[in-house]
PDB file of C-alpha atoms in Angstrom:
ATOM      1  CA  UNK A  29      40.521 -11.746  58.142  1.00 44.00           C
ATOM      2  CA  UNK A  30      41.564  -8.053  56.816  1.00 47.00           C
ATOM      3  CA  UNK A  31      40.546  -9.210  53.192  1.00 50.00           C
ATOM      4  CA  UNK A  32      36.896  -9.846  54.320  1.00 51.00           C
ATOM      5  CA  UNK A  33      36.640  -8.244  57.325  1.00 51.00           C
ATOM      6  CA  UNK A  34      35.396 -11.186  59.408  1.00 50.00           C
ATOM      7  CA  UNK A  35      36.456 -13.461  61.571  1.00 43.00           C
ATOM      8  CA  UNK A  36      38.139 -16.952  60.480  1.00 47.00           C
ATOM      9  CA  UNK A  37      36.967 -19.751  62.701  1.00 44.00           C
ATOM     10  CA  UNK A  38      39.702 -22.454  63.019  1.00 49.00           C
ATOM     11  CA  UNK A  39      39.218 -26.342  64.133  1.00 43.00           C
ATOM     12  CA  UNK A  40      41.783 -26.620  66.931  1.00 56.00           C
ATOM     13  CA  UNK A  41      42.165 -29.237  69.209  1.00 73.00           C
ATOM     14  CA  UNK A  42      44.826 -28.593  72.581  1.00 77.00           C
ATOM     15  CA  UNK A  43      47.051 -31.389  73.571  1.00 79.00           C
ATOM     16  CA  UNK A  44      44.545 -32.421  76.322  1.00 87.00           C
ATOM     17  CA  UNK A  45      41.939 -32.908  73.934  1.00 89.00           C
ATOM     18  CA  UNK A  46      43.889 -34.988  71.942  1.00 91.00           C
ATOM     19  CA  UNK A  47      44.966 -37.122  74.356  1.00 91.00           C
ATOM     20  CA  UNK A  48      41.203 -37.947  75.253  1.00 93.00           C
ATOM     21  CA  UNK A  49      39.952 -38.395  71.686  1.00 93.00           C
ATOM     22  CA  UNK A  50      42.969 -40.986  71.202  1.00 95.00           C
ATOM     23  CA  UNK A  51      42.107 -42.863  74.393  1.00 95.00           C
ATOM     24  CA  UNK A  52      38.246 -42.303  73.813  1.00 95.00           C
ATOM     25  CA  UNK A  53      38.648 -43.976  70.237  1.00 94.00           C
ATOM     26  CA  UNK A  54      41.187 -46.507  70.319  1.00 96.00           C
ATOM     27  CA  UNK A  55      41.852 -46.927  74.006  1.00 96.00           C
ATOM     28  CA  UNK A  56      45.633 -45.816  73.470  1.00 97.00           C
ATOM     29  CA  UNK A  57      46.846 -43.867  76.536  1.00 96.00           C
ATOM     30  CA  UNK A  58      49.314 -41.056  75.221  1.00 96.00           C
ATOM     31  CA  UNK A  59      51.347 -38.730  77.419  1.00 95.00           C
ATOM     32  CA  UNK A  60      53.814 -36.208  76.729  1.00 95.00           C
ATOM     33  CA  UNK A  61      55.946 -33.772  78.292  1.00 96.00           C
ATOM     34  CA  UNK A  62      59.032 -30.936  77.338  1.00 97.00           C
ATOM     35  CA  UNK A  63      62.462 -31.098  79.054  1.00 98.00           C
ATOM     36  CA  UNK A  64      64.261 -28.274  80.268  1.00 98.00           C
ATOM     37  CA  UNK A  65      68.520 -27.896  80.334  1.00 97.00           C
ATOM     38  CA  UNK A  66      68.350 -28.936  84.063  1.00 97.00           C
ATOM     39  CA  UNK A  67      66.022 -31.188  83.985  1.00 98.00           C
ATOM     40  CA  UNK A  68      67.777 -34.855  84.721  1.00 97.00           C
ATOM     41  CA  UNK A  69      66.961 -36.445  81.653  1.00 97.00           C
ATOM     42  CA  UNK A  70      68.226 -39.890  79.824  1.00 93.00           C
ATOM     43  CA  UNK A  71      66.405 -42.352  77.016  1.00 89.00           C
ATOM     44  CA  UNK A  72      67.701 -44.995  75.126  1.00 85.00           C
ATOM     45  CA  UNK A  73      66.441 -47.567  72.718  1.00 77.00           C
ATOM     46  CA  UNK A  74      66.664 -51.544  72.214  1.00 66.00           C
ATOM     47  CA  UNK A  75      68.263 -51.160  75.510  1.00 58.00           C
ATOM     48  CA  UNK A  76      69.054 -54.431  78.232  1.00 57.00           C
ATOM     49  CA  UNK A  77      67.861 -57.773  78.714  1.00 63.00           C
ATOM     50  CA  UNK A  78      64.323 -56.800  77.642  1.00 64.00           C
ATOM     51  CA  UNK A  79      65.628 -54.528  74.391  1.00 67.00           C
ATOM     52  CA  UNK A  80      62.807 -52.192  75.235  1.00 75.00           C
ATOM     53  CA  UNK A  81      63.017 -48.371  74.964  1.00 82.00           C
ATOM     54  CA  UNK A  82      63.199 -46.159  78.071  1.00 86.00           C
ATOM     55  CA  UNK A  83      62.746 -42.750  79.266  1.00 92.00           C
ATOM     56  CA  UNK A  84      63.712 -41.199  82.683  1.00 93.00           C
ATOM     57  CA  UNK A  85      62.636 -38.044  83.153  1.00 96.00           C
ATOM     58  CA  UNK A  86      62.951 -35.726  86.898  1.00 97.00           C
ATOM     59  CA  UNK A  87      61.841 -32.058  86.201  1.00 97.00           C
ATOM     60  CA  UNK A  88      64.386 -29.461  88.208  1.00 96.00           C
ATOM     61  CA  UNK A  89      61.638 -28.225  90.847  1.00 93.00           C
ATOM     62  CA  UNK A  90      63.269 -24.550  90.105  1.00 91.00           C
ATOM     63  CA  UNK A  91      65.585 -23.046  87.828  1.00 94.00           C
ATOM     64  CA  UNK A  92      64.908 -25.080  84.867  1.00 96.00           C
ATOM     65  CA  UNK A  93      66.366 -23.595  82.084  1.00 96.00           C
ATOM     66  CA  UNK A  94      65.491 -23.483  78.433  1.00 96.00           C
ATOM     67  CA  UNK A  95      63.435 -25.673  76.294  1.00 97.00           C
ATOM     68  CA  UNK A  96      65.677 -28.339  74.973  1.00 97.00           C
ATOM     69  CA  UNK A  97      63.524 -31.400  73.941  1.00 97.00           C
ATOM     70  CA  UNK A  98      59.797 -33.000  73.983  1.00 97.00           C
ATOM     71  CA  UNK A  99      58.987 -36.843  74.195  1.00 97.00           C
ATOM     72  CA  UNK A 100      55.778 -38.509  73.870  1.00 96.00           C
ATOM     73  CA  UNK A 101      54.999 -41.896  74.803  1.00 95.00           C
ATOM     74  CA  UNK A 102      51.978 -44.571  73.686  1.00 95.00           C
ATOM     75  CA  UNK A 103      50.572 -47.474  75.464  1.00 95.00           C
ATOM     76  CA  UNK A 104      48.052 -49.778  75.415  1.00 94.00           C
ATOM     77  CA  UNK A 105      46.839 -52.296  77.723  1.00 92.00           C
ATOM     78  CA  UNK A 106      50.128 -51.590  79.312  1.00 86.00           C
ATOM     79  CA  UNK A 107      52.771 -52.530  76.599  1.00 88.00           C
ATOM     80  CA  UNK A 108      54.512 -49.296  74.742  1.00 89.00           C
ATOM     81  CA  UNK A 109      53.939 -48.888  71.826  1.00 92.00           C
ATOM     82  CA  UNK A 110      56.187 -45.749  70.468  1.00 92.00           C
ATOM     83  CA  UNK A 111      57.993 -43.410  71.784  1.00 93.00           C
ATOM     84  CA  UNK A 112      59.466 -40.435  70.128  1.00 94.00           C
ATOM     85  CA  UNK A 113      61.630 -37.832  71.039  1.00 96.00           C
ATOM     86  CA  UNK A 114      62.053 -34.756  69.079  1.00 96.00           C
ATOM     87  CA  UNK A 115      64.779 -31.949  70.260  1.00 96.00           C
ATOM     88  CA  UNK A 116      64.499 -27.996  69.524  1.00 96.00           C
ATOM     89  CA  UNK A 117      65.900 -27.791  66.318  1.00 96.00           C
ATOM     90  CA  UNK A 118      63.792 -30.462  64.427  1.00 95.00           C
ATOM     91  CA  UNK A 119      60.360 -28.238  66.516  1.00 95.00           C
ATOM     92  CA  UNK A 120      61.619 -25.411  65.234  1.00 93.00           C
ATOM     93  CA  UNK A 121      61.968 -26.897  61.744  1.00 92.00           C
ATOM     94  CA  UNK A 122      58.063 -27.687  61.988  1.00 90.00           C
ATOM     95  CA  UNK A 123      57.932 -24.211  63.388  1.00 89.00           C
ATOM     96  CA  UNK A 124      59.192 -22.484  61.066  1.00 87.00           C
ATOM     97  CA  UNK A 125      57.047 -24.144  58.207  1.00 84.00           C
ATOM     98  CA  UNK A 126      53.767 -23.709  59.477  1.00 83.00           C
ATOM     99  CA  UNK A 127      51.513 -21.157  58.240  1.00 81.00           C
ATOM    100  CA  UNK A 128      50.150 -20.063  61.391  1.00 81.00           C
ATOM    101  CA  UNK A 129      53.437 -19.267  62.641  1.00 85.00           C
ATOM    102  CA  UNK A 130      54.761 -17.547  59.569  1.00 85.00           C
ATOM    103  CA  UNK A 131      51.500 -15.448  59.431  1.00 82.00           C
ATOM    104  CA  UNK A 132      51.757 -14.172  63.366  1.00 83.00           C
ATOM    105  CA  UNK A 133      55.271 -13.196  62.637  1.00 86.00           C
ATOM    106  CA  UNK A 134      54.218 -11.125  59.631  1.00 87.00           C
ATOM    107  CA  UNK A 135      51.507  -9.771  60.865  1.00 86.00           C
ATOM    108  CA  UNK A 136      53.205  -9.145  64.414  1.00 85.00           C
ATOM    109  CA  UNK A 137      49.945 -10.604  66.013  1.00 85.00           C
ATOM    110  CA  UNK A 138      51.862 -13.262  68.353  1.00 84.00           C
ATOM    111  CA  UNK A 139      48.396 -14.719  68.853  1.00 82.00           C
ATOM    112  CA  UNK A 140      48.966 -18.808  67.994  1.00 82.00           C
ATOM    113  CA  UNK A 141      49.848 -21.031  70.604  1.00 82.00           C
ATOM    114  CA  UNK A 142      53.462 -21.173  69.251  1.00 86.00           C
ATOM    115  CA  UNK A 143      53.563 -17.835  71.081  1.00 88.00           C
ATOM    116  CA  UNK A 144      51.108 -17.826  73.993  1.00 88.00           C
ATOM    117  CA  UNK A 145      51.688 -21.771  74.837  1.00 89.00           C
ATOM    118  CA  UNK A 146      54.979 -22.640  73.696  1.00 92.00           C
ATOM    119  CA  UNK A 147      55.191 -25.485  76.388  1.00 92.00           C
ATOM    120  CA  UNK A 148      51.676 -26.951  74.715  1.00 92.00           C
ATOM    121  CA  UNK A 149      52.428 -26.644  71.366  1.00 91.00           C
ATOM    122  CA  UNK A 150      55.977 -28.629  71.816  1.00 94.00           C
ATOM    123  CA  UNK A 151      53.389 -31.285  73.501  1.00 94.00           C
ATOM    124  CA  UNK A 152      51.257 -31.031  70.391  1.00 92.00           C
ATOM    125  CA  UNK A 153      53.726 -31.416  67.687  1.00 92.00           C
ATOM    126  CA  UNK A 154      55.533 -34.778  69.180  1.00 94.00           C
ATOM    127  CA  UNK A 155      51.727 -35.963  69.521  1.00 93.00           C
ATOM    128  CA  UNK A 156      51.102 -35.123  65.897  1.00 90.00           C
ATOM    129  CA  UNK A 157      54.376 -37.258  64.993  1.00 92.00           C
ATOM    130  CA  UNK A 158      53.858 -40.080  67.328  1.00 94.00           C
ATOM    131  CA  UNK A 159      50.711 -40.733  65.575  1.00 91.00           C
ATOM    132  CA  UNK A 160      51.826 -41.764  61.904  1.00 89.00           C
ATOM    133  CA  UNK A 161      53.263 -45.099  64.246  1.00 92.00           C
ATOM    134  CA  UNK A 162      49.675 -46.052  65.850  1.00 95.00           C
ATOM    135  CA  UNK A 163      46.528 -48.427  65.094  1.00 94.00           C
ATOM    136  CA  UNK A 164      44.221 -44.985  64.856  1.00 94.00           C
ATOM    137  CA  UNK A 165      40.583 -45.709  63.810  1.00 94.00           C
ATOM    138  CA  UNK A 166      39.410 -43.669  60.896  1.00 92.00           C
ATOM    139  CA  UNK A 167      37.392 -41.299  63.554  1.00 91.00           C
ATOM    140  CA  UNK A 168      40.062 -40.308  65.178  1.00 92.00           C
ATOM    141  CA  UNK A 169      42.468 -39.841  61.787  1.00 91.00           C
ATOM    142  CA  UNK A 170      40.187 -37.924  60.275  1.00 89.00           C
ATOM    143  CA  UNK A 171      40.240 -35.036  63.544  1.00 88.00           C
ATOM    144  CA  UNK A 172      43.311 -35.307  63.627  1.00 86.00           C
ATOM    145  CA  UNK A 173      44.215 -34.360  59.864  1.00 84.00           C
ATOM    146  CA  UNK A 174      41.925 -31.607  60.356  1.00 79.00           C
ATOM    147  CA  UNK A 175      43.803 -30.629  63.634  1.00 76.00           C
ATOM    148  CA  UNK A 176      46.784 -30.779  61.484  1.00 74.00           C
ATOM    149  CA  UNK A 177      45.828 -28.936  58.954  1.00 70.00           C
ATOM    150  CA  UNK A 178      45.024 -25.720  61.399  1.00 60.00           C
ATOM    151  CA  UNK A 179      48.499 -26.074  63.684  1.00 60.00           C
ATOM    152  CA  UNK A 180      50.733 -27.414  61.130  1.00 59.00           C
ATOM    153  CA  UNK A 181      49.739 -26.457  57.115  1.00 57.00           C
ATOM    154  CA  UNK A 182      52.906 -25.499  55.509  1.00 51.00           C
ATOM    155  CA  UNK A 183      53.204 -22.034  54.066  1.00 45.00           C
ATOM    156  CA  UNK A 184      52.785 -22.861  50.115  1.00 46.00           C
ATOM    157  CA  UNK A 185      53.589 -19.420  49.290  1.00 45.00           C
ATOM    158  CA  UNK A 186      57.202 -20.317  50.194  1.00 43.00           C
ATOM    159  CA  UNK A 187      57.063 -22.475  47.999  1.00 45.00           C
ATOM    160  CA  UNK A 188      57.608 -22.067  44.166  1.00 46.00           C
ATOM    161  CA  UNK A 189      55.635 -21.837  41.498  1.00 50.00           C
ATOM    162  CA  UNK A 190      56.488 -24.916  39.977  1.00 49.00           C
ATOM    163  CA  UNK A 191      57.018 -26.946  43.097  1.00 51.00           C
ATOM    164  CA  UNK A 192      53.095 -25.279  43.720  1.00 50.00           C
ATOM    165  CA  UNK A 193      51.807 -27.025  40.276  1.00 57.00           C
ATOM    166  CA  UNK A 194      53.386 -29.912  40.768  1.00 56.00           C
ATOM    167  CA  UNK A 195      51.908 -30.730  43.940  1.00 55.00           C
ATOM    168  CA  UNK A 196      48.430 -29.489  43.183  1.00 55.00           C
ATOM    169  CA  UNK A 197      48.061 -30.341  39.687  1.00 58.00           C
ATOM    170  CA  UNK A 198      49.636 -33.874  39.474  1.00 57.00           C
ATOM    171  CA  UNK A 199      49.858 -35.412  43.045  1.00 58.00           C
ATOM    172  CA  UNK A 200      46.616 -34.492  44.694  1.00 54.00           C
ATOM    173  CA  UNK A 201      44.464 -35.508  41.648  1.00 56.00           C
ATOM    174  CA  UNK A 202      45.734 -38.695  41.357  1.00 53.00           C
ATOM    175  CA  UNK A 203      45.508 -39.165  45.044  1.00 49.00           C
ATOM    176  CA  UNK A 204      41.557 -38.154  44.808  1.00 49.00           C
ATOM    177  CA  UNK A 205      40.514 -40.887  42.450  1.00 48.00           C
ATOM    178  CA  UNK A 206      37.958 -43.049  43.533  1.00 43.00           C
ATOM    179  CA  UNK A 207      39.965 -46.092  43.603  1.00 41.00           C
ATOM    180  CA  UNK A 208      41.374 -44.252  46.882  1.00 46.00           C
ATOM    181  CA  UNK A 209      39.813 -44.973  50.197  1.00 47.00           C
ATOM    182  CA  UNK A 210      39.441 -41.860  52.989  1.00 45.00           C
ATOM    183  CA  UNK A 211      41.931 -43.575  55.418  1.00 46.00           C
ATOM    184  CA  UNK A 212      44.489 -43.836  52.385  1.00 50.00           C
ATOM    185  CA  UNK A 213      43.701 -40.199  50.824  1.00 46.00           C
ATOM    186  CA  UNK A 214      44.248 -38.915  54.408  1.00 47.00           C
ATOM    187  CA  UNK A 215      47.866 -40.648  54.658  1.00 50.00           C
ATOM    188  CA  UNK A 216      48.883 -39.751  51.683  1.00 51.00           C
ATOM    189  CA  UNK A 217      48.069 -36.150  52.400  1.00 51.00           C
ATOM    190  CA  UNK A 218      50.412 -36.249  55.166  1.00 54.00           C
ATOM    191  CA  UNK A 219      52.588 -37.667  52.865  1.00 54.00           C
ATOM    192  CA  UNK A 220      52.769 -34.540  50.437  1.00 55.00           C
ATOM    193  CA  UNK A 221      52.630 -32.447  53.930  1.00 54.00           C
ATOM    194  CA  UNK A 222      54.742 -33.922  56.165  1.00 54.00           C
ATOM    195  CA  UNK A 223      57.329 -35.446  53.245  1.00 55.00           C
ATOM    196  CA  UNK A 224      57.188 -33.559  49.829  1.00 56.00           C
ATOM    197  CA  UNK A 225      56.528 -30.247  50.520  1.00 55.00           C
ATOM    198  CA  UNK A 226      59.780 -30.263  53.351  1.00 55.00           C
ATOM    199  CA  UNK A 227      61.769 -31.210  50.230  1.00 52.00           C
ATOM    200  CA  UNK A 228      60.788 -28.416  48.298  1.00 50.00           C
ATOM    201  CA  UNK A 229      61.137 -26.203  50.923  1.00 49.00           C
ATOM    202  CA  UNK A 230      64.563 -27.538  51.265  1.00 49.00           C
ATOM    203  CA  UNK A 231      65.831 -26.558  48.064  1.00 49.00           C
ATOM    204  CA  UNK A 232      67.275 -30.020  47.231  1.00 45.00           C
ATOM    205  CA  UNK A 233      64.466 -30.405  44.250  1.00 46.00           C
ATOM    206  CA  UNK A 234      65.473 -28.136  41.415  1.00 42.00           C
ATOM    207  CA  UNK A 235      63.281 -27.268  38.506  1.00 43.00           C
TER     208      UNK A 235
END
C-alpha cells in the first residue's frame, strides 16, 4: 500500500481450496472447468426421459483456441445438484467490476490472478456463483464471503455519490440489526454485492 507504505495482506482462497473446504464441510463434491473455441462442447437442461441437465465436455488435445465459457457442476451422494454455465461476456462483466481488477489496471501492476491465472480465476468465479444454489453450512459461508470479498468487491468509487449513501447509510444498517442472524446478514450482503450495486453500476437507477 503506497499510502502507508506496507504491505496489505489479503484472505484468498484458489479454486482448489475451495473445492476442499466445500467437500470438507458439507460433503458436496464441486468441479469446474473453462472451454476453449475447439473444444467439443454441448449442455442442455430439463433434457430426455430423465429431464436432467447435462454437460459433455472433450478438451482439443492442441490448438485450443480462446476462452469462450466456464461450467461448474455440484453433487452430492451422487445426484447433481446445480450446474451453471457462465460464457465470456457475463466473466468479464464480473471482471470488470471488481476492485482488484480495476486497481491492477490502474496501477499497471497485472499482479491478481485475473492476470497471472486467468484459467483459475474463470474456475473461481462460476464456483462463487454456483454457490448462492447450495445447502452451505454457516462455516463454509462465512470463508467464502470473505473469499468474495478479496476476488470480487465491486469498485464503489464507480459508483456515485448518492448510489454510495444509499447503500451504506440505509441498506447496510438495517441489515445489521440484531433481529438479523450471521447466515442472513451474510446473504443479504451478497445481495447488495452481487444485485444492487450491478444496478447502479448499470446506470438504469437515476437519482
Amino acid at each position: 500500500n503506497k499510502n502507508t507504505n506496507r504491505y496489505d495482506a489479503r484472505f484468498q482462497i484458489m479454486y482448489q481450496g475451495i473445492v476442499k473446504l466445500v467437500y470438507d464441510n458439507d460433503k458436496i463434491y464441486l468441479d469446474s472447468q473453462v472451454v476453449y473455441l475447439n473444444d467439443d462442447f454441448d449442455y442442455g437442461f430439463n433434457y430426455g426421459e430423465t429431464n436432467e441437465p447435462f454437460i459433455k465436455h472433450k478438451p482439443s488435445l492442441s490448438n485450443r483456441g480462446e476462452l469462450i465459457a466456464v461450467y461448474a457442476v455440484a453433487k452430492k451422494d451422487n445426484e447433481v445438484l446445480k450446474i451453471e454455465i457462465m460464457n465470456k461476456e457475463q466473466i468479464y462483466k464480473i471482471r470488470e467490476r471488481s476492485k482488484t481488477y480495476q486497481d491492477d489496471v490502474d496501477k499497471k501492476t497485472h499482479e491478481s490472478f485475473w492476470f497471472t491465472a486467468e484459467e483459475e480465476a474463470w474456475r473461481k468465479t462460476c464456483i462463487h456463483r454456483i454457490k448462492k444454489y447450495l445447502p452451505l453450512s454457516q462455516k463454509t459461508e462465512e470463508t467464502l464471503e470473505q473469499d468474495s470479498k478479496t476476488d470480487f468487491e465491486y469498485d464503489t468509487n464507480m459508483l456515485s455519490d448518492a448510489s454510495q449513501s444509499f447503500i451504506h447509510q440505509v441498506l447496510v444498517p438495517i441489515l445489521d440489526m440484531e433481529y438479523c442472524s450471521r447466515k442472513c446478514f451474510l446473504r443479504s450482503q451478497s445481495f447488495i454485492h452481487q444485485v444492487l450495486v450491478p444496478i447502479y453500476m448499470s446506470g438504469k437507477v437515476r437519482h
